[in-house]
Coordinates of C-alpha atoms and ligand atoms in Angstrom, one line a residue:
X1105 CA 0.1 -0.2 -0.2
X1106 CA 0.7 3.6 -0.2
X1107 CA 1.1 3.8 3.5
X1108 CA 3.7 1.7 4.4
X1109 CA 6.6 3.2 2.5
X1110 CA 5.2 6.9 4.1
X1111 CA 5.3 5.4 7.4
X1112 CA 8.6 4.1 7.3
X1113 CA 10.2 7.1 5.6
X1114 CA 8.6 8.9 8.8
X1115 CA 10.1 6.9 11.6
X1116 CA 13.4 6.8 10.1
X1117 CA 12.8 10.9 10.1
X1118 CA 11.9 10.8 13.4
X1119 CA 14.8 10.4 14.8
X1120 CA 16.7 13.6 13.3
X1121 CA 16.3 16.8 14.8
X1122 CA 14.8 19.7 12.0
X1123 CA 16.9 23.0 12.4
X1124 CA 15.2 26.5 10.9
X1125 CA 17.0 29.8 10.6
X1126 CA 16.2 33.0 9.0
X1127 CA 16.6 32.1 5.3
X1128 CA 18.0 35.4 3.7
X1129 CA 18.6 35.4 0.0
X1130 CA 18.9 31.6 0.0
X1131 CA 21.2 31.1 3.1
X1132 CA 20.7 30.8 7.0
X1133 CA 21.5 33.1 9.2
X1134 CA 23.1 32.9 12.7
X1135 CA 21.2 34.0 16.0
X1136 CA 20.1 32.5 19.0
X1137 CA 19.3 28.5 19.2
X1138 CA 15.5 28.0 20.6
X1139 CA 14.5 24.2 21.4
X1140 CA 10.8 23.3 19.6
X1141 CA 8.9 21.0 21.6
X1142 CA 6.3 18.3 20.5
X1143 CA 2.4 19.3 21.5
X1144 CA 2.0 15.9 22.2
X1145 CA 5.0 15.2 24.4
X1146 CA 6.7 18.3 25.9
X1147 CA 9.4 16.2 26.6
X1148 CA 10.4 15.7 23.1
X1149 CA 12.8 18.1 21.4
X1150 CA 12.0 18.2 17.8
X1151 CA 14.1 20.5 16.2
X1152 CA 15.5 24.1 16.8
X1153 CA 14.7 27.6 15.8
X1154 CA 16.5 30.6 15.2
X1155 CA 14.4 33.7 14.7
X1156 CA 14.8 36.5 12.8
X1157 CA 15.9 39.8 14.3
X1158 CA 14.7 43.5 13.0
X1159 CA 17.5 43.9 11.3
X1160 CA 18.1 40.9 9.6
X1161 CA 14.6 41.3 8.5
X1162 CA 14.8 44.9 7.1
X1163 CA 17.9 43.3 5.5
X1164 CA 15.7 40.9 3.3
X1165 CA 13.4 43.5 2.7
X1166 CA 16.3 45.7 1.1
X1167 CA 17.1 43.0 -1.0
X1168 CA 13.4 41.9 -2.1
X1169 CA 12.9 45.3 -3.3
X1170 CA 16.3 45.2 -5.6
X1171 CA 14.9 42.0 -6.5
X1172 CA 11.7 42.7 -7.4
X1173 CA 11.9 44.3 -11.5
X1174 CA 13.6 41.3 -12.5
X1175 CA 11.2 38.8 -11.0
X1176 CA 8.2 40.6 -12.6
X1177 CA 10.1 41.0 -15.6
X1178 CA 10.5 37.0 -15.5
X1179 CA 7.8 35.5 -17.9
X1180 CA 4.4 34.2 -15.9
X1181 CA 4.8 31.0 -16.9
X1182 CA 8.4 30.5 -16.2
X1183 CA 7.5 31.5 -12.6
X1184 CA 4.3 29.3 -12.4
X1185 CA 6.8 26.4 -13.3
X1186 CA 8.8 27.0 -10.5
X1187 CA 5.3 26.3 -8.1
X1188 CA 4.9 23.2 -10.6
X1189 CA 8.3 22.3 -9.6
X1190 CA 7.5 23.0 -6.1
X1191 CA 4.1 20.9 -6.3
X1192 CA 6.7 18.0 -7.4
X1193 CA 9.2 18.6 -4.8
X1194 CA 6.4 18.3 -2.1
X1195 CA 5.3 15.3 -3.5
X1196 CA 8.3 13.6 -3.0
X1197 CA 9.3 14.5 0.1
X1198 CA 5.6 14.2 1.3
X1199 CA 7.0 11.8 4.3
X1200 CA 9.1 14.4 5.8
X1201 CA 6.9 16.9 5.5
X1202 CA 4.2 15.0 7.4
X1203 CA 6.0 14.2 10.2
X1204 CA 7.3 17.6 10.9
X1205 CA 3.5 18.3 10.4
X1206 CA 3.0 15.8 13.4
X1207 CA 5.9 16.4 15.5
X1208 CA 5.8 20.2 15.6
X1209 CA 2.3 21.2 15.0
X1210 CA 0.6 18.3 16.5
X1211 CA -1.0 17.2 13.2
X1212 CA -2.6 13.7 12.7
X1213 CA -1.2 11.8 10.0
X1214 CA -4.4 12.1 8.1
X1215 CA -4.4 15.5 8.6
X1216 CA -0.4 16.0 7.9
X1217 CA -1.4 14.2 4.7
X1218 CA -4.1 16.8 3.7
X1219 CA -1.5 19.3 4.4
X1220 CA 0.9 18.1 2.0
X1221 CA -2.2 17.6 -0.3
X1222 CA -3.4 20.9 -0.1
X1223 CA -0.1 23.0 -0.6
X1224 CA 0.6 21.0 -3.2
X1225 CA -2.7 21.8 -4.5
X1226 CA -2.3 25.5 -4.7
X1227 CA 0.9 25.4 -6.1
X1228 CA -0.7 23.5 -9.0
X1229 CA -4.1 25.7 -9.2
X1230 CA -2.1 29.4 -8.7
X1231 CA 0.4 27.8 -11.6
X1232 CA -2.4 27.5 -13.8
X1233 CA -4.3 30.7 -12.8
X1234 CA -1.2 32.6 -13.6
X1235 CA -0.7 30.8 -17.3
X1236 CA -3.8 32.2 -17.9
X1237 CA -4.2 35.4 -16.6
X1238 CA -0.7 37.0 -16.1
X1239 CA 1.1 35.3 -19.3
X1240 CA 0.5 38.2 -22.0
X1241 CA -1.2 41.5 -22.7
X1242 CA -5.1 41.5 -22.7
X1243 CA -6.1 43.1 -26.5
X1244 CA -9.0 45.5 -25.6
X1245 CA -11.4 46.8 -28.6
X1246 CA -10.1 50.1 -28.4
X1247 CA -10.6 52.8 -31.4
X1248 CA -9.0 51.9 -35.3
X1249 CA -5.4 53.5 -35.0
X1250 CA -5.3 52.7 -31.2
X1251 CA -4.0 49.5 -29.5
X1252 CA -5.4 49.2 -26.1
X1253 CA -4.0 46.2 -23.9
X1254 CA -4.6 45.2 -20.2
X1255 CA -1.7 43.3 -18.1
X1256 CA -1.0 42.2 -14.6
X1257 CA 2.2 42.8 -12.9
X1258 CA 3.4 42.1 -9.3
X1259 CA 3.3 44.9 -7.0
X1260 CA 6.3 44.5 -5.3
X1261 CA 7.3 42.6 -2.3
X1262 CA 4.5 41.0 0.3
X1263 CA 4.4 40.3 3.6
X1264 CA 2.9 36.9 3.8
X1265 CA 2.3 36.3 7.7
X1266 CA 0.3 32.7 8.2
X1267 CA -0.8 30.1 10.8
X1268 CA 0.2 27.2 12.8
X1269 CA -3.1 25.7 12.3
X1270 CA -2.1 25.0 8.4
X1271 CA 1.7 25.3 8.9
X1272 CA 2.5 23.9 5.2
X1273 CA -0.7 24.5 3.4
X1274 CA -1.4 28.3 3.8
X1275 CA 1.6 29.3 4.2
X1276 CA 2.2 27.6 0.5
X1277 CA -0.8 29.0 -0.5
X1278 CA 0.2 32.9 0.2
X1279 CA 3.5 32.8 -0.4
X1280 CA 2.9 30.7 -4.0
X1281 CA 0.7 33.1 -5.1
X1282 CA 2.7 36.2 -3.8
X1283 CA 5.3 35.0 -6.0
X1284 CA 3.5 33.6 -9.1
X1285 CA 1.9 36.9 -9.4
X1286 CA 5.3 38.3 -9.9
X1287 CA 6.0 39.6 -6.3
X1288 CA 9.1 39.1 -4.1
X1289 CA 8.1 37.3 -0.5
X1290 CA 9.1 37.8 3.2
X1291 CA 7.4 34.6 4.8
X1292 CA 6.8 35.1 8.5
X1293 CA 5.3 31.8 9.7
X1294 CA 3.5 31.7 13.2
X1295 CA 6.2 31.0 15.8
X1296 CA 5.1 27.3 16.7
X1297 CA 5.9 26.1 13.1
X1298 CA 8.5 27.7 12.0
X1299 CA 10.2 24.4 11.2
X1300 CA 7.9 23.1 8.6
X1301 CA 8.1 26.6 7.0
X1302 CA 11.9 26.8 6.1
X1303 CA 11.7 23.2 5.1
X1304 CA 9.0 24.8 2.4
X1305 CA 11.4 27.8 2.1
X1306 CA 14.4 25.5 0.9
X1307 CA 12.0 23.5 -1.4
X1308 CA 11.1 26.8 -3.3
X1309 CA 14.6 27.8 -3.6
X1310 CA 14.9 23.8 -5.0
X1311 CA 12.5 24.6 -7.0
X1312 CA 14.1 27.5 -8.9
X1313 CA 12.7 30.8 -6.6
X1314 CA 15.9 32.7 -6.8
X1315 CA 17.0 33.4 -3.3
X1316 CA 16.8 37.1 -3.9
X1317 CA 12.9 36.7 -4.3
X1318 CA 11.9 34.7 -1.5
X1319 CA 13.1 35.1 2.2
X1320 CA 12.2 33.6 5.5
X1321 CA 11.8 35.9 8.6
X1322 CA 10.7 33.8 11.9
X1323 CA 10.3 35.0 15.1
X1324 CA 7.4 37.0 17.1
X1325 CA 4.7 38.7 15.2
X1326 CA 4.3 41.8 17.0
X1327 CA 8.4 42.1 16.6
X1328 CA 8.8 41.2 13.1
X1329 CA 5.4 42.9 12.3
X1330 CA 5.7 45.5 13.7
X1331 CA 9.2 46.3 12.1
X1332 CA 8.0 45.1 8.4
X1333 CA 4.6 46.4 8.0
X1334 CA 5.5 50.5 8.8
X1335 CA 8.3 50.3 6.3
X1336 CA 6.9 51.6 2.9
X1337 CA 8.8 48.9 0.6
X1338 CA 6.2 46.6 1.8
X1339 CA 3.6 46.5 -1.3
X1340 CA 1.0 44.1 0.7
X1341 CA 0.1 42.5 3.6
X1342 CA -1.5 38.7 3.4
X1343 CA -2.5 37.7 6.5
X1344 CA -4.1 34.5 8.2
X1345 CA -4.6 34.7 11.6
X1346 CA -6.7 36.5 14.7
X1347 CA -9.3 39.5 14.1
X1348 CA -7.0 41.5 16.2
X1349 CA -3.9 40.8 14.7
X1350 CA -5.7 41.6 11.2
X1351 CA -6.6 45.3 12.6
X1352 CA -3.3 46.0 13.8
X1353 CA -1.8 45.3 10.5
X1354 CA -4.5 47.6 8.5
X1355 CA -4.3 50.5 11.3
X1356 CA -0.6 50.4 10.8
X1357 CA -0.6 50.2 7.1
X1358 CA -3.2 53.3 6.9
X1359 CA -1.4 55.6 9.0
X1360 CA 1.8 54.8 7.6
X1361 CA 3.1 57.4 4.6
X1362 CA 3.9 56.0 1.0
X1363 CA 1.9 54.4 -1.4
X1364 CA -1.9 52.6 -0.4
X1365 CA -1.2 48.7 -0.6
X1366 CA -3.4 45.6 0.0
X1367 CA -4.1 43.9 3.1
X1368 CA -5.6 40.0 2.2
X1369 CA -7.0 39.1 5.7
X1370 CA -8.3 35.6 6.8
X1371 CA -9.5 35.7 10.0
X1372 CA -11.9 33.6 12.5
X1373 CA -15.4 32.3 12.2
X1374 CA -17.9 31.9 15.0
X1375 CA -19.6 28.7 12.7
X1376 CA -22.8 27.6 12.7
X1377 CA -24.5 24.5 11.8
X1378 CA -28.4 23.7 11.7
X1379 CA -29.9 20.8 11.7
X1380 CA -33.9 20.7 11.1
X1381 CA -36.5 18.0 11.6
X1382 CA -36.2 16.2 8.5
X1383 CA -31.9 15.6 8.8
X1384 CA -30.7 12.1 8.9
X1385 CA -29.5 12.1 12.7
X1386 CA -26.6 9.3 11.6
X1387 CA -25.4 11.8 9.2
X1388 CA -26.1 15.1 11.5
X1389 CA -23.4 12.8 14.3
X1390 CA -21.0 12.5 12.0
X1391 CA -20.3 15.4 10.0
X1392 CA -20.8 17.4 13.5
X1393 CA -18.0 15.2 15.1
X1394 CA -15.6 15.8 12.2
X1395 CA -16.5 19.4 12.0
X1396 CA -16.5 20.2 15.6
X1397 CA -13.3 18.2 16.7
X1398 CA -11.1 16.9 13.5
X1399 CA -7.4 18.8 14.0
X1400 CA -8.9 19.5 18.0
X1401 CA -11.2 21.6 16.4
X1402 CA -8.3 24.5 15.7
X1403 CA -9.3 25.1 12.0
X1404 CA -11.0 28.7 11.5
X1405 CA -13.3 26.8 9.3
X1406 CA -14.8 24.4 12.6
X1407 CA -18.3 24.3 13.6
X1408 CA -18.8 25.5 17.1
X1409 CA -22.4 26.3 17.4
X1410 CA -24.8 23.4 16.7
X1411 CA -28.7 24.2 16.1
X1412 CA -31.3 21.9 16.3
X1413 CA -34.5 21.4 16.5
X1414 CA -36.6 21.1 19.5
X1415 CA -38.2 17.6 18.4
X1416 CA -35.3 16.0 17.1
X1417 CA -32.9 17.6 19.5
X1418 CA -32.9 14.6 22.6
X1419 CA -32.3 11.9 20.2
X1420 CA -29.6 13.8 18.3
X1421 CA -27.8 14.9 21.5
X1422 CA -28.1 11.4 23.0
X1423 CA -26.1 9.9 19.6
X1424 CA -23.8 12.9 19.5
X1425 CA -23.1 12.2 23.3
X1426 CA -22.6 8.7 22.0
X1427 CA -19.6 9.4 19.5
X1428 CA -18.2 12.1 21.3
X1429 CA -17.4 9.3 24.2
X1430 CA -15.7 7.0 21.8
X1431 CA -13.2 9.5 20.4
X1432 CA -10.0 8.9 21.5
X1433 CA -7.7 11.8 22.5
X1434 CA -3.8 11.3 22.5
X1435 CA -0.5 11.5 20.3
X1436 CA -1.5 12.0 17.0
X1437 CA 1.5 10.0 15.6
X1438 CA -0.6 7.1 16.6
X1439 CA -2.9 5.8 13.7
X1440 CA -5.5 5.1 16.6
X1441 CA -5.9 8.7 18.0
X1442 CA -8.8 10.6 16.6
X1443 CA -8.2 13.8 18.5
X1444 CA -4.2 15.0 19.0
X1445 CA -2.9 17.9 21.4
X1446 CA -3.6 21.9 21.5
X1447 CA -0.8 23.3 20.0
X1448 CA 0.5 24.9 23.0
X1449 CA 0.2 25.8 26.6
X1450 CA -1.4 29.4 26.1
X1451 CA -4.3 27.5 23.8
X1452 CA -4.8 24.7 26.2
X1453 CA -5.3 27.1 29.2
X1454 CA -7.2 29.6 27.1
X1455 CA -9.7 27.0 26.3
X1456 CA -10.0 25.5 30.1
X1457 CA -10.6 28.8 31.0
X1458 CA -13.9 29.3 28.7
X1459 CA -14.7 25.7 29.1
X1460 CA -15.1 26.2 33.5
X1461 CA -17.4 28.8 32.4
X1462 CA -19.2 26.6 30.4
X1463 CA -19.9 24.5 33.2
X1464 CA -21.3 27.0 35.3
X1465 CA -23.6 28.5 32.5
X1466 CA -24.2 25.3 30.3
X1467 CA -25.0 22.0 30.6
X1468 CA -22.6 19.5 29.9
X1469 CA -23.5 16.5 27.2
X1470 CA -20.4 15.0 26.7
X1471 CA -16.5 14.9 27.1
X1472 CA -14.2 12.4 25.5
X1473 CA -11.6 10.8 27.8
X1474 CA -8.4 12.4 28.9
X1475 CA -5.1 10.3 27.7
X1476 CA -3.2 8.7 30.9
X1477 CA -0.2 10.7 30.1
X1478 CA -1.9 13.8 29.5
X1479 CA 0.2 15.5 31.7
X1480 CA 3.2 15.2 29.1
X1481 CA 1.6 17.2 26.4
X1482 CA -1.2 20.4 26.0
X1483 CA -4.3 18.0 25.4
X1484 CA -7.9 19.1 25.6
X1485 CA -10.6 16.5 25.5
X1486 CA -13.4 17.4 22.7
X1487 CA -16.0 18.4 24.6
X1488 CA -19.9 19.8 24.2
X1489 CA -22.1 22.2 26.6
X1490 CA -25.9 23.1 25.5
X1491 CA -26.3 27.0 26.3
X1492 CA -29.4 28.8 26.2
X1493 CA -28.9 31.8 24.5
X1494 CA -25.7 32.7 21.9
X1495 CA -24.8 35.3 24.4
X1496 CA -22.9 33.0 26.2
X1497 CA -20.2 33.1 23.3
X1498 CA -17.4 35.9 23.6
X1499 CA -15.6 35.5 20.5
X1500 CA -14.0 32.7 18.9
X1501 CA -13.1 29.4 20.9
X1502 CA -10.2 28.3 18.9
X1503 CA -10.3 24.4 19.6
X1504 CA -12.5 21.0 20.8
X1505 CA -15.6 22.6 22.3
X1506 CA -18.8 22.4 20.9
X1507 CA -22.1 24.7 21.9
X1508 CA -25.5 23.6 21.8
X1509 CA -28.4 25.7 21.0
X1510 CA -32.3 24.3 20.8
X1511 CA -34.3 26.0 18.2
X1512 CA -38.3 25.8 17.7
X1513 CA -39.1 25.4 13.9
X1514 CA -40.5 29.1 14.4
X1515 CA -38.1 30.6 15.1
X1516 CA -35.4 29.8 12.2
X1517 CA -35.7 33.4 10.5
X1518 CA -34.8 34.9 13.9
X1519 CA -32.1 32.5 14.5
X1520 CA -30.4 33.2 11.4
X1521 CA -30.1 36.7 11.7
X1522 CA -28.9 36.3 15.0
X1523 CA -26.2 34.3 13.5
X1524 CA -25.4 36.9 11.6
X1525 CA -25.2 39.3 14.2
X1526 CA -22.6 37.9 15.7
X1527 CA -20.6 39.8 12.9
X1528 CA -18.4 36.5 11.6
X1529 CA -18.8 34.9 8.0
X1530 CA -16.7 32.3 7.3
X1531 CA -18.7 28.9 7.3
X1532 CA -22.2 27.3 7.8
X1533 CA -23.8 24.1 7.8
X1534 CA -27.5 22.9 7.1
X1535 CA -28.4 19.6 7.7
X1536 CA -32.3 19.6 6.0
X1537 CA -34.1 17.6 3.4
X1538 CA -36.4 20.3 2.2
X1539 CA -35.2 22.5 -0.8
X1540 CA -37.0 25.2 0.0
X1541 CA -35.4 25.3 3.4
X1542 CA -31.7 25.8 1.4
X1543 CA -33.1 28.1 -0.8
X1544 CA -34.1 30.4 2.2
X1545 CA -31.1 29.8 4.1
X1546 CA -28.6 30.4 1.1
X1547 CA -30.3 34.0 0.4
X1548 CA -30.1 35.2 4.2
X1549 CA -26.7 33.6 5.8
X1550 CA -24.2 36.0 5.7
X1551 CA -21.2 33.3 4.9
X1552 CA -18.1 32.9 2.5
X1553 CA -19.0 29.1 2.3
X1554 CA -21.8 27.3 3.4
X1555 CA -22.0 23.5 3.1
X1556 CA -25.3 21.5 2.9
X1557 CA -26.0 17.9 4.4
X1558 CA -22.0 17.6 5.0
X1559 CA -19.3 18.1 7.1
X1560 CA -18.2 22.2 6.7
X1561 CA -14.2 22.0 6.8
X1562 CA -11.5 21.0 4.2
X1563 CA -12.5 22.9 1.9
X1564 CA -10.2 21.6 -1.5
X1565 CA -8.7 24.2 -3.2
X1566 CA -10.2 25.3 -6.9
X1567 CA -13.1 23.5 -5.7
X1568 CA -14.7 25.2 -2.8
X1569 CA -12.6 28.7 -2.9
X1570 CA -11.9 29.5 0.9
X1571 CA -12.6 32.7 2.6
X1572 CA -15.3 34.9 4.6
X1573 CA -16.6 38.3 5.3
X1574 CA -17.0 40.3 8.2
X1575 CA -14.9 39.6 11.0
X1576 CA -13.9 36.6 9.1
X1577 CA -12.1 38.2 6.6
X1578 CA -11.2 40.5 3.4
X1579 CA -11.5 37.8 0.6
X1580 CA -10.6 37.5 -2.2
X1581 CA -11.1 33.4 -1.4
X1582 CA -7.8 31.2 -1.2
X1583 CA -7.7 29.0 -3.9
X1584 CA -10.6 30.6 -6.0
X1585 CA -10.3 32.3 -9.4
X1586 CA -9.9 36.1 -8.5
X1587 CA -7.1 35.1 -5.6
X1588 CA -4.2 36.0 -7.9
X1589 CA -5.5 39.2 -8.9
X1590 CA -5.4 40.8 -5.5
X1591 CA -1.4 39.9 -5.3
X1592 CA -1.3 41.8 -8.8
X1593 CA -1.3 45.5 -9.9
X1594 CA -3.5 46.4 -12.9
X1595 CA -1.9 48.4 -16.1
X1596 CA -3.5 49.5 -19.6
X1597 CA -1.4 50.4 -22.0
X1598 CA -2.9 52.8 -24.9
X1599 CA -0.7 53.3 -28.1
X1600 CA -1.8 55.5 -30.9
X1601 CA -0.2 53.9 -34.0
X1602 CA -1.6 56.2 -36.7
X1603 CA 1.5 58.1 -38.4
X1604 CA -0.4 61.7 -37.3
X1605 CA 0.1 60.5 -33.4
X1606 CA -2.4 62.5 -31.5
X1607 CA -5.8 61.2 -29.9
X1608 CA -7.2 58.6 -32.7
X1609 CA -10.6 58.7 -31.5
X1610 CA -11.0 62.4 -32.7
X1611 CA -9.9 62.1 -35.9
Ligands
LIG845 C1 -7.8 28.0 8.6 O1 -8.4 27.3 9.5 O2 -7.0 29.0 9.0 O3 -11.7 24.5 5.0 C2 -8.6 28.3 7.0 C3 -10.7 24.4 5.7 C4 -9.5 24.9 5.6 C5 -9.6 26.3 6.7 C6 -8.6 26.8 6.4 N1 -9.3 25.6 4.7 O4 -11.2 23.5 6.7

């Protein structure tokens, strides 16, 4: 089978310590070395990281800013070919990339495969889009005697700030889009997942992206972002992470001098699923468990608020309770594990604070068992609470905690209004067998991705372009047809070809 050689390669790699450092002009920079620990077992050191200093970040920016002209002048299909080679290289190195995702980010093998798969898909999809849209000038129907052409160019140097929850997929997605659109890139991965980002940058360079064009500037967000975002040589920012940080970047860009530049932000979610009395209970329970607890609930797409129509609520909750009780929590390196650790102690403490509040304000429906050696890693067993009002929720809860609300059929409109009023707008799930309900909800619910009679995570590049509105982000959707355009600037060239010159349309 395919898995046998992968798992063999992975156990060989597991013996090894990974290393990451700022990568400036294709070379690792020096600095203070820090250990990286496995979230499933903090005794295990999986590698070492050197973070960038603000001076190193500015040095990378200077090199990138100078390289932009020639990178943007490189034909788009050559840039696309680099992404396609990157996709091939990631496929060849699947086992190693998976092993880093498992050890550094606490991913399960399934999630780790999906991570590599999605990163590969992003590269292939954006390469295809760049070949379509960036390859040459588009002739416009100008007046006689005039040539009018439209073309897309890179904006300059993009700062790509990516999250730890999709440490390879989103990192590669942002970086590949910015690069293929003709930009130089400074990549700032989440501090928790620098090892896999460094591995990806090395592969990008092997794939033919020049060292001057792509640099890795790892480290603390406030320090590195705080140095780079205010600098007028940054021509745009792609950011996936919290709403608070997105606002801060937005404000910093707005206040600085020089060009007005885009922020492409993909932020949080407060995602709901509506289950009416015609839904199939087995399917609902399976989809709820996947949507709420896969990746330990650490997805912005994850389900947080399950709304069940009153008549079927008791039955659905009994079945859900049984399913949660069956989940096995533990080291994700074991194939029998369903739910791995959360990313770090801060995340665990934040989640436990919320769970403590729910224990007094809500009703416990079910909780999975705590693993025997839970104290070695940052585990939060999946848990579900029934709540009496959406007002019990205060902002995004980024982990394996589900909230359940009962609703009366005649109150569905009001419930949708209340969900919209949360101001997030990322994913929404609907389980019903009534077509008119689907039509009604799709016109009213304000979200970027609505899923009907299925789970609500795992958007596939090019198939389910992903991203939200409101507090959930600016768009355009990642893995969608318009994403690359936001990284580009549009230029129209109008040439008068009449001998006399002057404005052809007036003659
Ligand atoms: C995120 O969690 O930051 O559909 C966004 C999904 C993923 C979500 C990525 N594409 O589950």
